[in-house]
XYZ file of C-alpha atoms in Angstrom:
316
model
C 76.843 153.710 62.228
C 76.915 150.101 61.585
C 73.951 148.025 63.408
C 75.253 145.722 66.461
C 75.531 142.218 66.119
C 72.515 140.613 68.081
C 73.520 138.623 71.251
C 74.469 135.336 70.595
C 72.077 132.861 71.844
C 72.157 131.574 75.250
C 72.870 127.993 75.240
C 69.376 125.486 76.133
C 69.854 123.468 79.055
C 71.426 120.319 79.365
C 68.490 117.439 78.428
C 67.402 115.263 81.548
C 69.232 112.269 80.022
C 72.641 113.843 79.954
C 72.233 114.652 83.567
C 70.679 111.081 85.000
C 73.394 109.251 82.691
C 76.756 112.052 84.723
C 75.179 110.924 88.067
C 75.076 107.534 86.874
C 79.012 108.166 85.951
C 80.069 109.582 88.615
C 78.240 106.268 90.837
C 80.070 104.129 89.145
C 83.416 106.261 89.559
C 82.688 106.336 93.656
C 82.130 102.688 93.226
C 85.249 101.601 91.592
C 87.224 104.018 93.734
C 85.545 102.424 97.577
C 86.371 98.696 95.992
C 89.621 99.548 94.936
C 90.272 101.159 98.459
C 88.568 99.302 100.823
C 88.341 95.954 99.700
C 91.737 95.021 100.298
C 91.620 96.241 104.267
C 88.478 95.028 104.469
C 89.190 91.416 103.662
C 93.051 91.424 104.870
C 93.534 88.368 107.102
C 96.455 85.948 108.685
C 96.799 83.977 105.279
C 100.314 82.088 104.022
C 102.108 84.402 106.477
C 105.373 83.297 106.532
C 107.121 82.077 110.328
C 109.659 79.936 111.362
C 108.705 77.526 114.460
C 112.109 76.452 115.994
C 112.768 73.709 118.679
C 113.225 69.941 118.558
C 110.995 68.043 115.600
C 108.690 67.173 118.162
C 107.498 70.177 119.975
C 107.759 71.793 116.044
C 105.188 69.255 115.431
C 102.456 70.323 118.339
C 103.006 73.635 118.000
C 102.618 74.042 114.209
C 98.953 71.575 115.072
C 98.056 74.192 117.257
C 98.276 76.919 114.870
C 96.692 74.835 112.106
C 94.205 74.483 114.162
C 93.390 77.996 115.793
C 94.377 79.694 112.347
C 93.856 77.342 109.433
C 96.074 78.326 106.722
C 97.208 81.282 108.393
C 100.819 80.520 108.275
C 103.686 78.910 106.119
C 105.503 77.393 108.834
C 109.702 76.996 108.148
C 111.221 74.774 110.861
C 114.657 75.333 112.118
C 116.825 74.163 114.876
C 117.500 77.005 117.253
C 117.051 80.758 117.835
C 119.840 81.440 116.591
C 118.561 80.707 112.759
C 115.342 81.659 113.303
C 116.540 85.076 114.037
C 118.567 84.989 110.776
C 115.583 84.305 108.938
C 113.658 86.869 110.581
C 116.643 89.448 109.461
C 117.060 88.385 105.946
C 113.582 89.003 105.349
C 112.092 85.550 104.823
C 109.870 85.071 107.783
C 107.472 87.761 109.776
C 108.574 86.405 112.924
C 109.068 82.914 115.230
C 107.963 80.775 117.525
C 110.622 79.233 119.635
C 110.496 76.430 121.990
C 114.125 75.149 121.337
C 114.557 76.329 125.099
C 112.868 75.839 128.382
C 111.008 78.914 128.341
C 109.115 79.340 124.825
C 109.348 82.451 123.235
C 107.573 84.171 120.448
C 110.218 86.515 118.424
C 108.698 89.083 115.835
C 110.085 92.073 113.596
C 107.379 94.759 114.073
C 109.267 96.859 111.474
C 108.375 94.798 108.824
C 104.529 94.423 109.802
C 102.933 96.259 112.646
C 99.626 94.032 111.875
C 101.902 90.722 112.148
C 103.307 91.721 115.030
C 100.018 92.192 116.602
C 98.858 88.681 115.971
C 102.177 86.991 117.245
C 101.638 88.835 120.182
C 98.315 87.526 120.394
C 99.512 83.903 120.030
C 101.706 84.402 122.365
C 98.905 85.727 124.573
C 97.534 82.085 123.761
C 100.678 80.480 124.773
C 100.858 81.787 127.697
C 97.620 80.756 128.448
C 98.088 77.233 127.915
C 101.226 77.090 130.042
C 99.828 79.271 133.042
C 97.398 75.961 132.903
C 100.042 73.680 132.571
C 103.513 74.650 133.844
C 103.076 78.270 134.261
C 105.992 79.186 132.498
C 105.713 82.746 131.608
C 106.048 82.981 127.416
C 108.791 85.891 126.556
C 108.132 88.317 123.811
C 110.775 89.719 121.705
C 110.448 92.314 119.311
C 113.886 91.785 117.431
C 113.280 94.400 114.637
C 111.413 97.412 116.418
C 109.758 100.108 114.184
C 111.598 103.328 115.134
C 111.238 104.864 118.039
C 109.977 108.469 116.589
C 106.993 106.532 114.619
C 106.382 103.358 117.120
C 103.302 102.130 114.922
C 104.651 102.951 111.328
C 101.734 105.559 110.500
C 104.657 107.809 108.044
C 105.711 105.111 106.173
C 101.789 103.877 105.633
C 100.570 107.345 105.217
C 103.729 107.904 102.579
C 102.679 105.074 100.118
C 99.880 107.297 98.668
C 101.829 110.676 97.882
C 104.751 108.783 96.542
C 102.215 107.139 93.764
C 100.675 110.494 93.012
C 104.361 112.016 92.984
C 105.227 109.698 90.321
C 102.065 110.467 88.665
C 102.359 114.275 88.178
C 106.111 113.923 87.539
C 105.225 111.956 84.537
C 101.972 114.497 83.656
C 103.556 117.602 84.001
C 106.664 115.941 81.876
C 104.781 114.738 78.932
C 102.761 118.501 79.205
C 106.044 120.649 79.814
C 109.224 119.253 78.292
C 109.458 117.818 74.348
C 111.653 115.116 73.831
C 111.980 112.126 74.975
C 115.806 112.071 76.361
C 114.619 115.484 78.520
C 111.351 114.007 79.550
C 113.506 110.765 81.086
C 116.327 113.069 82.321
C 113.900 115.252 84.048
C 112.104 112.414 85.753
C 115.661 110.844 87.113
C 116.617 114.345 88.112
C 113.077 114.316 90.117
C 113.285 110.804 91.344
C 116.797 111.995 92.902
C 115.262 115.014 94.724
C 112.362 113.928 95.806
C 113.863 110.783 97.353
C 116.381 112.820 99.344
C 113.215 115.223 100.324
C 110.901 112.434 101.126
C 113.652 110.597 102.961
C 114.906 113.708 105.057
C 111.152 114.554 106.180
C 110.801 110.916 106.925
C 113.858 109.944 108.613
C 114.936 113.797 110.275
C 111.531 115.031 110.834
C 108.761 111.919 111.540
C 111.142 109.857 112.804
C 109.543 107.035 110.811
C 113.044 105.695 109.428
C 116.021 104.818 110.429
C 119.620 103.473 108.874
C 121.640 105.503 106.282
C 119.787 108.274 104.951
C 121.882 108.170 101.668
C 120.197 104.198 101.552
C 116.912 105.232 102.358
C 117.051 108.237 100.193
C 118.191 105.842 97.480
C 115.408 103.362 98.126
C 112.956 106.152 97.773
C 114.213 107.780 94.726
C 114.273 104.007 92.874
C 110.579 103.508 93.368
C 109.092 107.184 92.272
C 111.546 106.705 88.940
C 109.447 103.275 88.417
C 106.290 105.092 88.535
C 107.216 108.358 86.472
C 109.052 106.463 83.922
C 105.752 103.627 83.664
C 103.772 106.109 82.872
C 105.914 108.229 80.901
C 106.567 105.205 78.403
C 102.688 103.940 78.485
C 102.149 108.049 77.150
C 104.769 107.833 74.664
C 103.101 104.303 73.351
C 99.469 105.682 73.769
C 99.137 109.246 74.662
C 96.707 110.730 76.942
C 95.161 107.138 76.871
C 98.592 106.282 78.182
C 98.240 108.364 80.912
C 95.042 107.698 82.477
C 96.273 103.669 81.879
C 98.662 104.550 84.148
C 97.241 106.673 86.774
C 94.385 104.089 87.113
C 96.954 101.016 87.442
C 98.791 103.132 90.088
C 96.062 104.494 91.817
C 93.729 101.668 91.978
C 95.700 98.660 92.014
C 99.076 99.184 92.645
C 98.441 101.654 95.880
C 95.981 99.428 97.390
C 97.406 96.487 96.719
C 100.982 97.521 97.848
C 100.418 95.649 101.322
C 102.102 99.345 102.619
C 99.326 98.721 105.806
C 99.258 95.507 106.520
C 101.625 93.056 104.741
C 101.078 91.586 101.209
C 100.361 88.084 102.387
C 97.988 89.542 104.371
C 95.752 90.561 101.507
C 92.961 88.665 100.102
C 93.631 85.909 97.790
C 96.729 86.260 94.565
C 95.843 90.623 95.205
C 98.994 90.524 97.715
C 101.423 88.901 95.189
C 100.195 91.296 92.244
C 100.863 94.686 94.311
C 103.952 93.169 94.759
C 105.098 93.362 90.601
C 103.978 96.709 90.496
C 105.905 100.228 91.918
C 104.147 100.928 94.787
C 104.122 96.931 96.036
C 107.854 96.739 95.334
C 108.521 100.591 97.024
C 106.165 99.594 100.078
C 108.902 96.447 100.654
C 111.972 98.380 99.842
C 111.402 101.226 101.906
C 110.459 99.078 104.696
C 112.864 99.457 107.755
C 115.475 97.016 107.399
C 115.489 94.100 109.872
C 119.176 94.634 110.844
C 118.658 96.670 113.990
C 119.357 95.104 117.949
C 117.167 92.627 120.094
C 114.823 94.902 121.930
C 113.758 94.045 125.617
C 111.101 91.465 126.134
C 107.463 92.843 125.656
C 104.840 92.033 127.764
C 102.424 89.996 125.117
C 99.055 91.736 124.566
C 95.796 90.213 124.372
C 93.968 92.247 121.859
C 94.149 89.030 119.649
C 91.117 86.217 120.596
C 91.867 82.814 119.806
C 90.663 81.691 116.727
C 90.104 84.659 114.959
C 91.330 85.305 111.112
C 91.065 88.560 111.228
C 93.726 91.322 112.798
């Protein structure tokens, strides 16, 4: 009978320095991954926001002092004439909201579908406002939400809380791609066929289910499927230029700038410094915009102003 082969030796422990220097790894990766996160909410503030301010050049002129001078640099100010084009601007996207005093009775006029954390402060200025002219004429300031979020999601948590599984939807499309499927026409079919689905999923759980859209599904279902193509397809063509270096390039530019940087929470001008205007040029910046409700929906009735807001403060 032939002799058994002796028992392969177990393997020694791993020396101390391999473990100190994984825990000081895995630090680092913690570290990267809280900046990444929280830096951008934790340094968001009222910053180049853009609003119009409509009413005669005079009462313009006091009332974009005033908000110099409780928020400095807080806002990019666009004068107009009447209500009438400061609504249009607030539709077509180029302001957060207005300040009108073209009439008797001023009015603050906001789109809470495009920024829940805009909306908040306008409502606190116009919490301000009111202030000043219960001291003065006691004219009651009106506030209009002329763009209101949906009424199945009021504060816009699915379309925040969506950002993040959109990015990491992209990312596996492209992973499990690049792992599954040779060649690269199939690779780029299968991620259009994907981007397709999952937008008219995504859209249908959003829209039917959360109630946190509203509009034409088929739009909004387009909309979606546009931005998690841009991500699959990034990363597909940064792993076709640089393999599996490609694809941890791209999850990382994703997943630590792109998602937190997408201004999805807040608004992009609300972000700290030229962060806001770089989500912006990446997929999840451009989706968090796109997918936005559009600002094409009635007047709402007046709101009664809230005074979570204090005067003077930068911070929302």
């Amino acid at each position: 009978m032939a002799a058994q082969a002796p028992l392969a030796a177990a393997a020694p422990p791993s020396p101390w320095p391999a473990v100190a220097g994984t825990a000081v790894l895995l630090t680092a990766i913690i570290s990267v991954l809280l900046t990444a996160f929280a830096w951008p909410s934790v340094r968001s503030s009222v910053h180049d926001v853009p609003i119009a301010v409509a009413g005669p050049a005079t009462a313009v002129e006091q009332v974009s002092t005033a908000l110099a001078q409780r928020l400095p640099d807080g806002f990019e100010i666009t004068e107009v004439a009447g209500t009438a084009a400061a609504e249009r601007l607030i539709r077509d996207r180029e302001v957060y909201g207005a300040i009108d005093v073209s009439s008797g009775a001023p009015q603050v006029i906001m789109a809470s579908a495009a920024s829940a954390a805009v909306a908040q402060t306008l409502q606190g200025i116009a919490t301000a406002l009111g202030q000043a002219q219960a001291q003065g004429t006691g004219t009651k300031v009106v506030v209009r939400d002329l763009v209101a979020l949906p009424a199945g999601d009021p504060r816009g948590a699915g379309l925040a809380a969506g950002a993040l599984p959109l990015v990491m939807g992209g990312l596996l499309a492209a992973l499990l791609l690049s792992r599954l499927v040779r060649g690269t026409a199939r690779r780029v079919t299968g991620a259009l066929v994907f981007a397709i689905t999952g937008g008219l999923a995504v859209a249908a759980i959003l829209q039917f289910w959360f109630g946190s859209l509203d509009g034409a599904y088929w739009a909004n279902s387009g909309a979606i499927s546009l931005a998690i193509a841009a991500t699959s397809l990034s990363i597909l063509g940064l792993e076709s230029l640089l393999g599996y270096a490609g694809l941890g390039l791209g999850a990382a530019v994703m997943m630590l700038i792109g998602n937190p940087l997408s201004g999805a929470a807040t608004a992009p001008e609300m972000l700290p410094g030229w962060s806001g205007a770089l989500g912006q040029l990446l997929p999840p910046g451009a989706e968090a915009s796109c997918c936005a409700p559009p600002r094409s929906s009635t007047a709402t009735a007046p709101l009664t102003p809230s005074s979570s807001w204090s005067p003077g403060s930068r911070s929302v």
